[in-house]
Coordinates of C-alpha atoms in Angstrom, one line a residue:
Chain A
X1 CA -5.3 -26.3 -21.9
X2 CA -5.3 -26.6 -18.2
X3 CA -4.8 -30.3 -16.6
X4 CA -7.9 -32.2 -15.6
X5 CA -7.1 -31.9 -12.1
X6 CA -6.4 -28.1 -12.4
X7 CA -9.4 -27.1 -14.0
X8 CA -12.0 -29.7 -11.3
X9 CA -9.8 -27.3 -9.2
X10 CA -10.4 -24.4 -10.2
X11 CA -14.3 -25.2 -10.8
X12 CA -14.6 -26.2 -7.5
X13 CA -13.1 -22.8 -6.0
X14 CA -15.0 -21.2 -8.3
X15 CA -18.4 -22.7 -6.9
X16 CA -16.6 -22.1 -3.2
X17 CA -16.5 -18.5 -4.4
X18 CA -20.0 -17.8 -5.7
X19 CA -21.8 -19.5 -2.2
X20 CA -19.5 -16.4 -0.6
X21 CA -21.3 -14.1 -2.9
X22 CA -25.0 -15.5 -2.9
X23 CA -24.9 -16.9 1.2
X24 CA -25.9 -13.3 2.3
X25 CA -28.5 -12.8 -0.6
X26 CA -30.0 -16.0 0.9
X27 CA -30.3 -14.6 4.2
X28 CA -32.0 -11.7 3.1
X29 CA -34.8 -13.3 1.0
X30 CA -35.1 -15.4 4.6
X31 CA -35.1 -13.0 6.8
X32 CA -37.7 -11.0 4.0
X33 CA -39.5 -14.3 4.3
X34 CA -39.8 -14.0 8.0
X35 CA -43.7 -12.8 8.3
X36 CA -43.5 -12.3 11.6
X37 CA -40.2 -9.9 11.4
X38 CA -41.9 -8.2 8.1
X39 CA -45.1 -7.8 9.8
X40 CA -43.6 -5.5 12.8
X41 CA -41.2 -4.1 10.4
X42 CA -44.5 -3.0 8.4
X43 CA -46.3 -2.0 11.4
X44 CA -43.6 0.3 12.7
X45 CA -43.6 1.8 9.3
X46 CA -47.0 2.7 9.4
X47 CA -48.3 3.1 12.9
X48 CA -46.2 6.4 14.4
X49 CA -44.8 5.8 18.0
X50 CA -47.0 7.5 21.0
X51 CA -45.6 10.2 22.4
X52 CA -46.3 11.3 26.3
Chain B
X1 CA -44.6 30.5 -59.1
X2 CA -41.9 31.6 -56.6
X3 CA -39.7 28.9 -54.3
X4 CA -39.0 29.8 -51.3
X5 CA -35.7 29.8 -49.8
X6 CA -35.0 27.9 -46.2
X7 CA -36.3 29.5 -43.0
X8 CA -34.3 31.6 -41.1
X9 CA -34.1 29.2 -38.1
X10 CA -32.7 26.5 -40.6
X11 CA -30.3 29.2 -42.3
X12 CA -28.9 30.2 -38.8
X13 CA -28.4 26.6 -37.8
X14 CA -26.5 25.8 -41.6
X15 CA -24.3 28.9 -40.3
X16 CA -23.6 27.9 -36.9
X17 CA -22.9 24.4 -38.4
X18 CA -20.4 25.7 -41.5
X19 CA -19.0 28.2 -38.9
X20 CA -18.1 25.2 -36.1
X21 CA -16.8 22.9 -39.6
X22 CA -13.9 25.5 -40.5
X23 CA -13.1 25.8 -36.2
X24 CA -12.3 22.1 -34.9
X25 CA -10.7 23.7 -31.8
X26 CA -13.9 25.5 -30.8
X27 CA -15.9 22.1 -31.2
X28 CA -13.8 20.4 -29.0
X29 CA -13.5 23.5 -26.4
X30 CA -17.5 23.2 -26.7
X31 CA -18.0 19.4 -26.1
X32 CA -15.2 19.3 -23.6
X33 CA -16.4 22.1 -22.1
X34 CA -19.3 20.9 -19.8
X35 CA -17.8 17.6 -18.5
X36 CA -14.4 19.5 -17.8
X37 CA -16.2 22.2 -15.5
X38 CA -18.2 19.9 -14.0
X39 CA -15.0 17.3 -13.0
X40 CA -13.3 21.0 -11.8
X41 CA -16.6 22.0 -9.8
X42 CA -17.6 18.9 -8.4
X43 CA -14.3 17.3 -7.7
X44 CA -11.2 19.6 -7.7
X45 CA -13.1 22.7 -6.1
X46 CA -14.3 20.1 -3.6
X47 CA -10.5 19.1 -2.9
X48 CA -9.7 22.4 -2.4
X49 CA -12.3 23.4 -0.1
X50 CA -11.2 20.5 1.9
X51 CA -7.3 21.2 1.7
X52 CA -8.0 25.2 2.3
X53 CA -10.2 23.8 5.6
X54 CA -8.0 21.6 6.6
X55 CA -5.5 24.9 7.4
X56 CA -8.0 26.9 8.8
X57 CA -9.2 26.9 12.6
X58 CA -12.2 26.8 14.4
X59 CA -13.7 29.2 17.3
X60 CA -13.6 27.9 20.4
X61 CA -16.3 30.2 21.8
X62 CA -18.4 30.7 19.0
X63 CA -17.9 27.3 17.0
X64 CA -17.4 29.2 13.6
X65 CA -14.6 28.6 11.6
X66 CA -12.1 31.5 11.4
X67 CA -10.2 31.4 7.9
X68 CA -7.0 32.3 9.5
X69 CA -4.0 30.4 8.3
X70 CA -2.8 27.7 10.9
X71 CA -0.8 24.6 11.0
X72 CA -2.3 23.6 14.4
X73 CA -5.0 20.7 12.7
X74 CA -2.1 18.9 10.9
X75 CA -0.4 19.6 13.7
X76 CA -2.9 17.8 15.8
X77 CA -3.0 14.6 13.6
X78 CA 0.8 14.2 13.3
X79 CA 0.6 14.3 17.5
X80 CA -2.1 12.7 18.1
X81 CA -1.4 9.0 18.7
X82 CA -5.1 7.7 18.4
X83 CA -5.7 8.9 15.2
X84 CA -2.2 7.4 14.2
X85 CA -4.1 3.8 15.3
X86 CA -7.0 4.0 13.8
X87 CA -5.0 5.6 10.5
X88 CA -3.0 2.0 10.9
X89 CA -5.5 0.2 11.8
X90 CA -7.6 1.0 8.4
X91 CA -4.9 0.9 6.2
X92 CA -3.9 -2.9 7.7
X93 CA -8.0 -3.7 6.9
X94 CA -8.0 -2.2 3.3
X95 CA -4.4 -4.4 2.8
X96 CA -6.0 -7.4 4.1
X97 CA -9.1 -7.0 2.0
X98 CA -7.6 -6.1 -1.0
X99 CA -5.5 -9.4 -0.9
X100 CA -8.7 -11.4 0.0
X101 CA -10.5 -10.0 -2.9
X102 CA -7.7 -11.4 -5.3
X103 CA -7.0 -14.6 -3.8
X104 CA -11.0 -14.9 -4.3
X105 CA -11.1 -13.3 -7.5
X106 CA -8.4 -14.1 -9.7
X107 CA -9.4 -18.2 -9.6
X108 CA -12.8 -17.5 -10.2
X109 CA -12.0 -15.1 -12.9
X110 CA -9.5 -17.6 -14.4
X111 CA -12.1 -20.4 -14.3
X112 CA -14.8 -17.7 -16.2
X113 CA -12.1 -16.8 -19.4
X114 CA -10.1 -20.1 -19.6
X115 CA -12.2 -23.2 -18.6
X116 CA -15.7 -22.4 -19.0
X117 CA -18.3 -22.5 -21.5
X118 CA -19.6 -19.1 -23.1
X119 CA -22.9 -19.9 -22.0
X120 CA -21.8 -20.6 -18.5
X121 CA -19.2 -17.8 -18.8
X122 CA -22.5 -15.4 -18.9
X123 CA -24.2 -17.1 -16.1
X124 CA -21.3 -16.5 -14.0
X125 CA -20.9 -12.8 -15.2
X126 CA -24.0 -11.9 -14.3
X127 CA -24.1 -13.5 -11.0
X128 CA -20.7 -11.6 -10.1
X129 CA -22.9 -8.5 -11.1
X130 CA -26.1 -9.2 -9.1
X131 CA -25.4 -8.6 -6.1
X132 CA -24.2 -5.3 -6.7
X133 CA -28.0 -4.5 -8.0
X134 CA -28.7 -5.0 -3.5
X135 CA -28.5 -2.4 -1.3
X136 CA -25.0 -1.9 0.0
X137 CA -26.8 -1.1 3.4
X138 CA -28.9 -4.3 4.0
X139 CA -25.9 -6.0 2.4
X140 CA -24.0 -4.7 5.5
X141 CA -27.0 -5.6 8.1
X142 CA -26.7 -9.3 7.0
X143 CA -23.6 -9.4 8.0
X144 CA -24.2 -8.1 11.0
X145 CA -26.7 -10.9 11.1
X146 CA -24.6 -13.7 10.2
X147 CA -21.7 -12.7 11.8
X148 CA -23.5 -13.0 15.2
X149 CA -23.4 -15.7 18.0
X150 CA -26.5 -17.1 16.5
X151 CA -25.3 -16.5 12.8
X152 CA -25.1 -18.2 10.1
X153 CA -21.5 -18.7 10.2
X154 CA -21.9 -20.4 13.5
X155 CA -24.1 -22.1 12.2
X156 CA -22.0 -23.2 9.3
X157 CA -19.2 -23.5 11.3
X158 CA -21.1 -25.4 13.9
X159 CA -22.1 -28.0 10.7
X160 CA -18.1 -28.6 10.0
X161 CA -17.7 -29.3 13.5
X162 CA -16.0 -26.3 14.7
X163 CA -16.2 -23.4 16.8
X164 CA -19.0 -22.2 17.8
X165 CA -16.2 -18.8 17.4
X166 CA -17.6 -14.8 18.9
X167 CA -16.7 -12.7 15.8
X168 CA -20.0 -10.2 15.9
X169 CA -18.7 -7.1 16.2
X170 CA -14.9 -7.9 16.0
X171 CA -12.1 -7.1 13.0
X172 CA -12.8 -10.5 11.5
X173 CA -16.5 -9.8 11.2
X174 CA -15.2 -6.1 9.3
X175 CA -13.1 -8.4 7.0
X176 CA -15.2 -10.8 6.0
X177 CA -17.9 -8.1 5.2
X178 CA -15.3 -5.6 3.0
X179 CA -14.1 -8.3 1.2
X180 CA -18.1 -9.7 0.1
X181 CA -19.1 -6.0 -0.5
X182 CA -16.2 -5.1 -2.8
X183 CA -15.5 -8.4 -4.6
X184 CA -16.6 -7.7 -7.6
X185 CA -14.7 -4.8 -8.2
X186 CA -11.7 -6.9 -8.5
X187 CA -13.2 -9.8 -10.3
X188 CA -14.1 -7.7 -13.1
X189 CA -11.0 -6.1 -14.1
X190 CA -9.3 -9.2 -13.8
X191 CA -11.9 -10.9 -15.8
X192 CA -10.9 -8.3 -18.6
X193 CA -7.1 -8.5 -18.3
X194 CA -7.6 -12.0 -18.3
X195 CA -10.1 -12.0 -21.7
X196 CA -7.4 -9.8 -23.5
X197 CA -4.2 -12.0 -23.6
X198 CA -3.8 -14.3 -26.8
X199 CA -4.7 -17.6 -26.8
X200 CA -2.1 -17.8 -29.1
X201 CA 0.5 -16.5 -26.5
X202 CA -0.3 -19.2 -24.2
X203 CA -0.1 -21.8 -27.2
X204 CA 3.0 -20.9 -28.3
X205 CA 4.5 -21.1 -24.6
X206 CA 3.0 -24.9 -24.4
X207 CA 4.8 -25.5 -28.2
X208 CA 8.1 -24.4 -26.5
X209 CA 8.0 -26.8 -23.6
X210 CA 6.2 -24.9 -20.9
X211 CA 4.1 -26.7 -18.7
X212 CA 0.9 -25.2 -17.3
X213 CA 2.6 -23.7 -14.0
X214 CA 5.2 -22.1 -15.5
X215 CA 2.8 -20.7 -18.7
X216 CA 0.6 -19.4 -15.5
X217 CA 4.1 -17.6 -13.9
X218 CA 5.4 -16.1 -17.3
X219 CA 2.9 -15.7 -19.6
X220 CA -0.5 -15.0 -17.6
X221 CA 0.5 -13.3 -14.2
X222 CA 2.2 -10.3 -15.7
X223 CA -0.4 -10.1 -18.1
X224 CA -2.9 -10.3 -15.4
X225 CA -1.3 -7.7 -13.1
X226 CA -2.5 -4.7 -14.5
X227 CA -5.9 -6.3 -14.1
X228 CA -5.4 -7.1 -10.7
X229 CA -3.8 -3.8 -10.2
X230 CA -7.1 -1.8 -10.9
X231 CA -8.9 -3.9 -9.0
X232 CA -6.8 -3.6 -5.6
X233 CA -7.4 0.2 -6.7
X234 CA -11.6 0.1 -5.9
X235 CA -10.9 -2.8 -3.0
X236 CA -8.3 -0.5 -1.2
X237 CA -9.8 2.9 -2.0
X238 CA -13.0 2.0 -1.1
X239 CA -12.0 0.0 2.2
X240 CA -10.2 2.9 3.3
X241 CA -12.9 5.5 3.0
X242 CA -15.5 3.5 4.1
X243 CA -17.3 4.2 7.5
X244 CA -20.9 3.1 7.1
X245 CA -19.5 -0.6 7.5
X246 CA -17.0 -0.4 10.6
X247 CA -20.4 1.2 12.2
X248 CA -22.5 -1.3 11.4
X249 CA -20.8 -4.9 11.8
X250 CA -18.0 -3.6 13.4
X251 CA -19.6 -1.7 15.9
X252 CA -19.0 1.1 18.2
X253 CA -15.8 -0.2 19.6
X254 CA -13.5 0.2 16.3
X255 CA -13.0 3.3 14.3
X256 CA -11.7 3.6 10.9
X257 CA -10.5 6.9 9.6
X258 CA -14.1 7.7 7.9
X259 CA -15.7 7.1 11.3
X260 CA -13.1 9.8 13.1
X261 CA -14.3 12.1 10.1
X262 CA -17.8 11.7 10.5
X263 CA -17.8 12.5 14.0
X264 CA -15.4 15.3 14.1
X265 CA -17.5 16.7 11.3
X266 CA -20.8 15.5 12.4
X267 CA -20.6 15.1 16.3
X268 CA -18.2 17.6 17.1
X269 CA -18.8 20.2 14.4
X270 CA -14.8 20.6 13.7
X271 CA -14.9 20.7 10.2
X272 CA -11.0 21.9 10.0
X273 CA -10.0 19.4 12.1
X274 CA -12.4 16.6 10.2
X275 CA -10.3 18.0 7.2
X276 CA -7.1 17.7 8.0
X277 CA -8.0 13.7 9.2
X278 CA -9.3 13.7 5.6
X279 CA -6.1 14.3 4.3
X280 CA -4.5 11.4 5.3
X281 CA -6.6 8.5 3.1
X282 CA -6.2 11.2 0.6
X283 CA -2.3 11.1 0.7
X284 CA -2.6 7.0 1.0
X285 CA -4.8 6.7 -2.0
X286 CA -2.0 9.7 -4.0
X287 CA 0.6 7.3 -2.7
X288 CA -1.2 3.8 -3.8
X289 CA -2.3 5.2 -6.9
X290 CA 1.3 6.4 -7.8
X291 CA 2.2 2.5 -7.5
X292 CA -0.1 1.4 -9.4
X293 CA 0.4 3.4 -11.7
X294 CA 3.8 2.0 -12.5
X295 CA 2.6 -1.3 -12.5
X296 CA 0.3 -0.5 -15.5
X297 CA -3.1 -0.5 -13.7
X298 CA -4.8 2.2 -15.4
X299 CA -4.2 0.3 -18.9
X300 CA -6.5 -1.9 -17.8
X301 CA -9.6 -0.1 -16.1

C-alpha cells in the first residue's frame, strides 16, 4: 500500500492529467455552442458561393 | 413406408466436413489463408511497391516514371541537407512526445490499477477512451484554437499570472497537440502491464523490508517497461508519420517528414523521390521496433 501522501499525489496528477485530456473536448462543445459560428458554418454548407 | 436418406446438399457438406477432420493442415492452410493474403496484399505488396519506387526515376519531360534502376533518389536524400532537418527535426518531436506521453501516463495509469476504486477505475477507463470516439481532425483544429494568442492557454496561463506567451503555430504548439492526440495509446498498455503484476509480488517486497520507493524501482518499473515499451511504440510511430497535424497547428513554416512526402507526391508528382523520403521513417520505425523488441514490448501489446 502506497503512503498517504503518495497516493493524494498521485490522485492529484491524475485529475491534472484528465483536464489535459477533456480541456479540448470543452472547447469543442463551446465553440459547437457558439450559434453565431454554427449558423455561418451551416450557411456555407448549404448556400453554394456565387461565381462571376 | 420408405425413409429417406439425407439430401445431397447435407451428404456433400458431412463429406467436406469428415474430409477437412482427417486433414488438420488443410484447415489451417484454409482459415489462415485469407487473413495471410490479405496482410501480403495490403501491406507487404504495398512495401514493395514503395521500396521498388523508391529506385526508380522519374521523366523529366514527360513526368512519367521510367522503371529504370537508379540510385540517384537515395542519393538525393543522403545529400540533401533539408530533408536531413526536417528528418531530425521529426524524430526530436516524436522523442519528445513519446516521453511526454509516459511522464503523463504512467501516474495516471498507476493511480487507475493501484489506488483506485473498481468503480472509479471504470470511470477513468472510459474517459481515457472517449476522446478517441472525436474526430482526430477537429481534435487538431482545437488546438489550433487554443494554442492561439487569444487561446485558451493564454487564457489559462493569463489566470496563473503568466505569460501571455506566442506559441500558435510554433514546435511547442506541435508538442502539446501530439502528445493530447496520442495519450492514450500509452496509457493503455501501461494500464495493462500495470494490471498483470502480483499483488503478491509487491507484498512480499514490503514483508522483506522494502519501502514503497524502492518496491516502485525493483519490483514495478521493470515489470512496467514492456508496457511502457508498446506504448512509446504507437506515440513514436505515429508522431513520426504524421503530417495532417504539423499542417494544421504547426503551420506552413515547419515540415515533418510526412509533410515532404505529401508534397513531393502530391505537389510535385515525384512519386520516386516521395519514396525514397518514405524510406527513412520506415528505417527509424525497423530500428525503434528492433529496441523494443529487446526490451520485451511486444509481450505486452
Amino acid at each position: 500500500m502506497e503512503p498517504r501522501g503518495v497516493r493524494i499525489a498521485l490522485g492529484a496528477f491524475s485529475a491534472l492529467v484528465m483536464a489535459f485530456i477533456y480541456l479540448p473536448l470543452l472547447v469543442i462543445v463551446q465553440r459547437v455552442e457558439d450559434r453565431e459560428l454554427a449558423d455561418r458554418a451551416l450557411f456555407d454548407a448549404l448556400v453554394p458561393p456565387r461565381v462571376g | 413406408m420408405a425413409v429417406s436418406g439425407p439430401t445431397a446438399p447435407i451428404r456433400a457438406r458431412t463429406k467436406l466436413s469428415a474430409f477437412l477432420y482427417r486433414r488438420r493442415w488443410l484447415k489451417l492452410v484454409l482459415l489462415l489463408l485469407p487473413p495471410l493474403a490479405w496482410m501480403t496484399v495490403v501491406y507487404l505488396a504495398a512495401l514493395g511497391v514503395l521500396l521498388a519506387t523508391a529506385f526508380w526515376q522519374q521523366n523529366v519531360l514527360t513526368a512519367q516514371i521510367d522503371r529504370v534502376f537508379t540510385w540517384n533518389n537515395l542519393i538525393q536524400v543522403k545529400d540533401t541537407t533539408a530533408i536531413h532537418t526536417v528528418a531530425y527535426h521529426t524524430v526530436a518531436m516524436a522523442v519528445v512526445v513519446t516521453l511526454t506521453d509516459i511522464l503523463l501516463a504512467f501516474p495516471l495509469a498507476y493511480y487507475m490499477v493501484r489506488i483506485a476504486s473498481p468503480r472509479l477505475r471504470a470511470l477513468m477507463f472510459v474517459a481515457v477512451l472517449m476522446p478517441l470516439w472525436s474526430s482526430y481532425l477537429i481534435k487538431a483544429y482545437t488546438w489550433r484554437l487554443m494554442t492561439g494568442d487569444a487561446g485558451t492557454i493564454n487564457w489559462l496561463l493569463g489566470k496563473a499570472g503568466l505569460g501571455p506567451f506566442n506559441i500558435a503555430f510554433s514546435y511547442t504548439a506541435m508538442w502539446l497537440a501530439f502528445s493530447y492526440i496520442w495519450l492514450p495509446y500509452m496509457v493503455l498498455p501501461i494500464y495493462a502491464a500495470l494490471d498483470r503484476i502480483p499483488g503478491s509480488l509487491l507484498e512480499a517486497s514490503g514483508d522483506l523490508g522494502a519501502r514503497a520507493g524502492r518496491t516502485f524501482r525493483r519490483i514495478v518499473l521493470p515489470l512496467a517497461l514492456p508496457g511502457v515499451a508498446a506504448g512509446s511504440i504507437f506515440t513514436f510511430s505515429l508522431t513520426l508519420g504524421d503530417y495532417i497535424l504539423p499542417d494544421l497547428v504547426g503551420g506552413s513554416h515547419y515540415d515533418f517528414l510526412g509533410n515532404l512526402i505529401f508534397r513531393y507526391q502530391g505537389v510535385a508528382n515525384n512519386l520516386p523521390l516521395a519514396a525514397a523520403i518514405a524510406l527513412v521513417p520506415v528505417g527509424v520505425i525497423i530500428v525503434y521496433l528492433l529496441l523494443m523488441k529487446r526490451l520485451g514490448a511486444f509481450e505486452a501489446l
